[in-house]
Amino acid sequence: MKGDWPIYATIILGAVQIVMTVVCMLIVDRAGRRILLLLGMIGMSVFSFGLAITRVIGEKENLDWLNYLTVVCAVAYIVFFSIGPGAIPWLITSELFESSARGKATSIAVFVNWFSNFIVTVTFPFIEAGIGSYSFIIFGVLLIVFSLFMLFFVPETKGKSIDQVVAMFERKFIFFPKGE
């Protein structure tokens, strides 16, 4: 059974992601999109650092029990991903743009999402080969940067019309031309 734990961990991660995506669907209209995005990103950052710590210590000290704590960190990471960045961007993109631009904006957002996933998938093995388990620190720091971006630039769209969202951008950014 000792060698089978990665298989069970993968099953647990998949099940948790499904359950938490359903939870997100149920709470998104009550909690709001922006708060779920921020909560998700900050939680993912915390547990990225947790993954780095448990893996680094586990490798140096050769403590088998830390494998289970690593799985707990990975599950918590998936929980926060599923209630925030896993689901909300697909919803909020359509709420940020008028119908004339919605198709193009969504296409760009989907491209950026999948291209980013591709970049992470391709570069992670090289990063991990170079710096080992410290690679999760890079992701934790990037998640903090992305959280700050969202804090300052992504508006709450819950219960707002597209005109209200556009007005928020017009007040916040001088480069956003009026009437376009």
PDB file of C-alpha atoms in Angstrom:
ATOM      1  CA  MET A   1       0.000   0.000   0.000  1.00  0.00           C
ATOM      2  CA  LYS A   2       2.903   2.391   0.667  1.00  0.00           C
ATOM      3  CA  GLY A   3       3.668   2.729  -3.042  1.00  0.00           C
ATOM      4  CA  ASP A   4       0.020   3.335  -3.954  1.00  0.00           C
ATOM      5  CA  TRP A   5      -0.453   6.584  -2.028  1.00  0.00           C
ATOM      6  CA  PRO A   6       0.208   8.862  -5.065  1.00  0.00           C
ATOM      7  CA  ILE A   7      -2.661   7.155  -6.905  1.00  0.00           C
ATOM      8  CA  TYR A   8      -5.001   7.704  -3.957  1.00  0.00           C
ATOM      9  CA  ALA A   9      -3.812  11.280  -3.590  1.00  0.00           C
ATOM     10  CA  THR A  10      -4.622  11.951  -7.255  1.00  0.00           C
ATOM     11  CA  ILE A  11      -8.122  10.492  -6.805  1.00  0.00           C
ATOM     12  CA  ILE A  12      -8.654  12.621  -3.701  1.00  0.00           C
ATOM     13  CA  LEU A  13      -7.486  15.769  -5.531  1.00  0.00           C
ATOM     14  CA  GLY A  14      -9.880  15.125  -8.420  1.00  0.00           C
ATOM     15  CA  ALA A  15     -12.826  14.458  -6.103  1.00  0.00           C
ATOM     16  CA  VAL A  16     -12.072  17.574  -4.052  1.00  0.00           C
ATOM     17  CA  GLN A  17     -11.905  19.686  -7.201  1.00  0.00           C
ATOM     18  CA  ILE A  18     -15.317  18.468  -8.361  1.00  0.00           C
ATOM     19  CA  VAL A  19     -16.926  19.028  -4.954  1.00  0.00           C
ATOM     20  CA  MET A  20     -15.415  22.491  -4.478  1.00  0.00           C
ATOM     21  CA  THR A  21     -16.397  23.596  -7.992  1.00  0.00           C
ATOM     22  CA  VAL A  22     -19.998  22.723  -7.092  1.00  0.00           C
ATOM     23  CA  VAL A  23     -19.602  24.652  -3.818  1.00  0.00           C
ATOM     24  CA  CYS A  24     -18.339  27.641  -5.820  1.00  0.00           C
ATOM     25  CA  MET A  25     -21.386  27.442  -8.081  1.00  0.00           C
ATOM     26  CA  LEU A  26     -23.625  27.551  -5.022  1.00  0.00           C
ATOM     27  CA  ILE A  27     -21.935  30.499  -3.280  1.00  0.00           C
ATOM     28  CA  VAL A  28     -20.705  32.708  -6.132  1.00  0.00           C
ATOM     29  CA  ASP A  29     -23.837  34.862  -6.287  1.00  0.00           C
ATOM     30  CA  ARG A  30     -23.948  35.350  -2.518  1.00  0.00           C
ATOM     31  CA  ALA A  31     -20.233  35.879  -1.876  1.00  0.00           C
ATOM     32  CA  GLY A  32     -19.269  37.795  -5.013  1.00  0.00           C
ATOM     33  CA  ARG A  33     -16.778  37.127  -7.751  1.00  0.00           C
ATOM     34  CA  ARG A  34     -13.955  39.388  -6.621  1.00  0.00           C
ATOM     35  CA  ILE A  35     -13.831  38.099  -3.038  1.00  0.00           C
ATOM     36  CA  LEU A  36     -13.792  34.484  -4.240  1.00  0.00           C
ATOM     37  CA  LEU A  37     -10.978  35.285  -6.678  1.00  0.00           C
ATOM     38  CA  LEU A  38      -8.944  37.013  -3.976  1.00  0.00           C
ATOM     39  CA  LEU A  39      -9.635  34.319  -1.390  1.00  0.00           C
ATOM     40  CA  GLY A  40      -8.706  31.632  -3.904  1.00  0.00           C
ATOM     41  CA  MET A  41      -5.470  33.302  -4.983  1.00  0.00           C
ATOM     42  CA  ILE A  42      -4.323  34.073  -1.443  1.00  0.00           C
ATOM     43  CA  GLY A  43      -5.149  30.533  -0.306  1.00  0.00           C
ATOM     44  CA  MET A  44      -3.298  29.073  -3.264  1.00  0.00           C
ATOM     45  CA  SER A  45      -0.291  31.225  -2.393  1.00  0.00           C
ATOM     46  CA  VAL A  46      -0.276  30.069   1.228  1.00  0.00           C
ATOM     47  CA  PHE A  47      -0.462  26.424   0.233  1.00  0.00           C
ATOM     48  CA  SER A  48       2.185  26.828  -2.487  1.00  0.00           C
ATOM     49  CA  PHE A  49       4.526  27.887   0.278  1.00  0.00           C
ATOM     50  CA  GLY A  50       3.214  24.960   2.346  1.00  0.00           C
ATOM     51  CA  LEU A  51       4.031  22.576  -0.501  1.00  0.00           C
ATOM     52  CA  ALA A  52       7.544  24.006  -0.730  1.00  0.00           C
ATOM     53  CA  ILE A  53       8.137  23.685   3.006  1.00  0.00           C
ATOM     54  CA  THR A  54       6.775  20.144   3.339  1.00  0.00           C
ATOM     55  CA  ARG A  55       8.648  18.904   0.286  1.00  0.00           C
ATOM     56  CA  VAL A  56      11.965  20.571   1.170  1.00  0.00           C
ATOM     57  CA  ILE A  57      11.896  19.347   4.767  1.00  0.00           C
ATOM     58  CA  GLY A  58      10.615  15.933   3.676  1.00  0.00           C
ATOM     59  CA  GLU A  59      13.490  15.505   1.246  1.00  0.00           C
ATOM     60  CA  LYS A  60      16.153  16.668   3.714  1.00  0.00           C
ATOM     61  CA  GLU A  61      14.866  14.838   6.772  1.00  0.00           C
ATOM     62  CA  ASN A  62      13.440  11.814   4.905  1.00  0.00           C
ATOM     63  CA  LEU A  63      10.252  11.893   6.966  1.00  0.00           C
ATOM     64  CA  ASP A  64       7.529   9.749   5.405  1.00  0.00           C
ATOM     65  CA  TRP A  65       4.730  11.402   7.407  1.00  0.00           C
ATOM     66  CA  LEU A  66       5.455  14.690   5.639  1.00  0.00           C
ATOM     67  CA  ASN A  67       4.190  13.056   2.430  1.00  0.00           C
ATOM     68  CA  TYR A  68       0.730  13.120   3.973  1.00  0.00           C
ATOM     69  CA  LEU A  69       1.099  16.773   4.968  1.00  0.00           C
ATOM     70  CA  THR A  70       2.176  17.492   1.389  1.00  0.00           C
ATOM     71  CA  VAL A  71      -1.051  15.861   0.200  1.00  0.00           C
ATOM     72  CA  VAL A  72      -3.022  18.008   2.674  1.00  0.00           C
ATOM     73  CA  CYS A  73      -1.342  21.128   1.236  1.00  0.00           C
ATOM     74  CA  ALA A  74      -2.129  19.960  -2.308  1.00  0.00           C
ATOM     75  CA  VAL A  75      -5.772  19.299  -1.383  1.00  0.00           C
ATOM     76  CA  ALA A  76      -6.056  22.729   0.252  1.00  0.00           C
ATOM     77  CA  TYR A  77      -4.472  24.293  -2.846  1.00  0.00           C
ATOM     78  CA  ILE A  78      -7.111  22.592  -5.020  1.00  0.00           C
ATOM     79  CA  VAL A  79      -9.882  23.760  -2.658  1.00  0.00           C
ATOM     80  CA  PHE A  80      -8.797  27.384  -3.048  1.00  0.00           C
ATOM     81  CA  PHE A  81      -8.217  26.983  -6.798  1.00  0.00           C
ATOM     82  CA  SER A  82     -11.688  25.527  -7.294  1.00  0.00           C
ATOM     83  CA  ILE A  83     -13.543  28.264  -5.420  1.00  0.00           C
ATOM     84  CA  GLY A  84     -11.599  31.081  -7.058  1.00  0.00           C
ATOM     85  CA  PRO A  85      -9.363  31.034 -10.127  1.00  0.00           C
ATOM     86  CA  GLY A  86     -10.679  27.677 -11.347  1.00  0.00           C
ATOM     87  CA  ALA A  87     -14.238  28.866 -11.900  1.00  0.00           C
ATOM     88  CA  ILE A  88     -14.601  32.634 -11.549  1.00  0.00           C
ATOM     89  CA  PRO A  89     -12.603  33.806 -14.612  1.00  0.00           C
ATOM     90  CA  TRP A  90     -14.976  31.889 -16.877  1.00  0.00           C
ATOM     91  CA  LEU A  91     -17.881  33.815 -15.353  1.00  0.00           C
ATOM     92  CA  ILE A  92     -16.410  37.251 -14.787  1.00  0.00           C
ATOM     93  CA  THR A  93     -15.068  37.645 -18.335  1.00  0.00           C
ATOM     94  CA  SER A  94     -18.592  37.778 -19.715  1.00  0.00           C
ATOM     95  CA  GLU A  95     -19.568  40.336 -17.065  1.00  0.00           C
ATOM     96  CA  LEU A  96     -16.703  42.731 -17.792  1.00  0.00           C
ATOM     97  CA  PHE A  97     -17.450  43.380 -21.461  1.00  0.00           C
ATOM     98  CA  GLU A  98     -20.367  44.633 -23.513  1.00  0.00           C
ATOM     99  CA  SER A  99     -21.955  42.088 -25.825  1.00  0.00           C
ATOM    100  CA  SER A 100     -20.199  43.552 -28.893  1.00  0.00           C
ATOM    101  CA  ALA A 101     -16.775  42.791 -27.382  1.00  0.00           C
ATOM    102  CA  ARG A 102     -17.677  39.760 -25.252  1.00  0.00           C
ATOM    103  CA  GLY A 103     -16.792  37.118 -27.864  1.00  0.00           C
ATOM    104  CA  LYS A 104     -13.357  38.576 -28.601  1.00  0.00           C
ATOM    105  CA  ALA A 105     -12.623  39.212 -24.914  1.00  0.00           C
ATOM    106  CA  THR A 106     -13.622  35.674 -23.960  1.00  0.00           C
ATOM    107  CA  SER A 107     -11.511  34.250 -26.784  1.00  0.00           C
ATOM    108  CA  ILE A 108      -8.493  36.227 -25.589  1.00  0.00           C
ATOM    109  CA  ALA A 109      -9.115  35.173 -21.977  1.00  0.00           C
ATOM    110  CA  VAL A 110      -9.383  31.495 -22.942  1.00  0.00           C
ATOM    111  CA  PHE A 111      -6.216  31.755 -25.043  1.00  0.00           C
ATOM    112  CA  VAL A 112      -4.287  33.402 -22.188  1.00  0.00           C
ATOM    113  CA  ASN A 113      -5.610  30.800 -19.731  1.00  0.00           C
ATOM    114  CA  TRP A 114      -4.603  27.807 -21.834  1.00  0.00           C
ATOM    115  CA  PHE A 115      -1.315  29.346 -22.958  1.00  0.00           C
ATOM    116  CA  SER A 116      -0.426  30.034 -19.318  1.00  0.00           C
ATOM    117  CA  ASN A 117      -1.293  26.428 -18.426  1.00  0.00           C
ATOM    118  CA  PHE A 118       0.932  25.288 -21.284  1.00  0.00           C
ATOM    119  CA  ILE A 119       3.834  27.468 -20.102  1.00  0.00           C
ATOM    120  CA  VAL A 120       3.562  26.150 -16.534  1.00  0.00           C
ATOM    121  CA  THR A 121       3.326  22.542 -17.743  1.00  0.00           C
ATOM    122  CA  VAL A 122       6.339  22.882 -20.038  1.00  0.00           C
ATOM    123  CA  THR A 123       8.572  24.877 -17.701  1.00  0.00           C
ATOM    124  CA  PHE A 124       7.797  23.201 -14.364  1.00  0.00           C
ATOM    125  CA  PRO A 125       9.984  20.104 -14.954  1.00  0.00           C
ATOM    126  CA  PHE A 126      12.945  22.339 -15.816  1.00  0.00           C
ATOM    127  CA  ILE A 127      12.359  24.645 -12.862  1.00  0.00           C
ATOM    128  CA  GLU A 128      12.018  21.680 -10.515  1.00  0.00           C
ATOM    129  CA  ALA A 129      15.144  20.074 -11.974  1.00  0.00           C
ATOM    130  CA  GLY A 130      17.015  23.329 -11.340  1.00  0.00           C
ATOM    131  CA  ILE A 131      15.795  24.307  -7.875  1.00  0.00           C
ATOM    132  CA  GLY A 132      13.852  21.275  -6.693  1.00  0.00           C
ATOM    133  CA  SER A 133      10.949  21.744  -4.336  1.00  0.00           C
ATOM    134  CA  TYR A 134      11.775  25.430  -3.975  1.00  0.00           C
ATOM    135  CA  SER A 135       9.936  25.838  -7.292  1.00  0.00           C
ATOM    136  CA  PHE A 136       6.664  26.170  -5.373  1.00  0.00           C
ATOM    137  CA  ILE A 137       8.006  29.383  -3.824  1.00  0.00           C
ATOM    138  CA  ILE A 138       8.105  30.942  -7.298  1.00  0.00           C
ATOM    139  CA  PHE A 139       4.443  30.059  -7.786  1.00  0.00           C
ATOM    140  CA  GLY A 140       3.554  31.378  -4.328  1.00  0.00           C
ATOM    141  CA  VAL A 141       5.218  34.722  -5.063  1.00  0.00           C
ATOM    142  CA  LEU A 142       3.515  34.961  -8.473  1.00  0.00           C
ATOM    143  CA  LEU A 143       0.165  34.269  -6.806  1.00  0.00           C
ATOM    144  CA  ILE A 144       0.783  37.171  -4.416  1.00  0.00           C
ATOM    145  CA  VAL A 145       1.536  39.456  -7.379  1.00  0.00           C
ATOM    146  CA  PHE A 146      -1.631  38.299  -9.174  1.00  0.00           C
ATOM    147  CA  SER A 147      -3.657  38.813  -5.985  1.00  0.00           C
ATOM    148  CA  LEU A 148      -2.422  42.391  -5.724  1.00  0.00           C
ATOM    149  CA  PHE A 149      -3.336  42.985  -9.365  1.00  0.00           C
ATOM    150  CA  MET A 150      -6.848  41.697  -8.711  1.00  0.00           C
ATOM    151  CA  LEU A 151      -7.149  43.718  -5.529  1.00  0.00           C
ATOM    152  CA  PHE A 152      -6.405  46.966  -7.350  1.00  0.00           C
ATOM    153  CA  PHE A 153      -7.750  46.395 -10.870  1.00  0.00           C
ATOM    154  CA  VAL A 154     -10.532  43.786 -10.953  1.00  0.00           C
ATOM    155  CA  PRO A 155     -13.939  45.165  -9.975  1.00  0.00           C
ATOM    156  CA  GLU A 156     -16.774  43.294  -8.304  1.00  0.00           C
ATOM    157  CA  THR A 157     -19.356  42.481 -10.969  1.00  0.00           C
ATOM    158  CA  LYS A 158     -21.957  40.794  -8.763  1.00  0.00           C
ATOM    159  CA  GLY A 159     -25.332  42.454  -9.241  1.00  0.00           C
ATOM    160  CA  LYS A 160     -23.964  45.130 -11.596  1.00  0.00           C
ATOM    161  CA  SER A 161     -25.015  45.885 -15.140  1.00  0.00           C
ATOM    162  CA  ILE A 162     -22.425  46.164 -17.868  1.00  0.00           C
ATOM    163  CA  ASP A 163     -22.942  49.952 -17.850  1.00  0.00           C
ATOM    164  CA  GLN A 164     -22.077  50.069 -14.147  1.00  0.00           C
ATOM    165  CA  VAL A 165     -18.942  47.972 -14.707  1.00  0.00           C
ATOM    166  CA  VAL A 166     -17.848  50.236 -17.591  1.00  0.00           C
ATOM    167  CA  ALA A 167     -18.465  53.293 -15.382  1.00  0.00           C
ATOM    168  CA  MET A 168     -16.232  51.783 -12.670  1.00  0.00           C
ATOM    169  CA  PHE A 169     -13.433  51.397 -15.213  1.00  0.00           C
ATOM    170  CA  GLU A 170     -13.942  54.935 -16.508  1.00  0.00           C
ATOM    171  CA  ARG A 171     -13.560  56.336 -12.979  1.00  0.00           C
ATOM    172  CA  LYS A 172     -10.536  54.178 -12.208  1.00  0.00           C
ATOM    173  CA  PHE A 173      -8.507  54.439 -15.421  1.00  0.00           C
ATOM    174  CA  ILE A 174      -7.864  57.605 -17.418  1.00  0.00           C
ATOM    175  CA  PHE A 175      -6.780  55.584 -20.450  1.00  0.00           C
ATOM    176  CA  PHE A 176     -10.274  54.041 -20.748  1.00  0.00           C
ATOM    177  CA  PRO A 177     -11.919  56.251 -23.417  1.00  0.00           C
ATOM    178  CA  LYS A 178     -15.411  57.473 -22.617  1.00  0.00           C
ATOM    179  CA  GLY A 179     -18.152  56.192 -24.858  1.00  0.00           C
ATOM    180  CA  GLU A 180     -16.182  53.250 -26.289  1.00  0.00           C
TER     181      GLU A 180
END
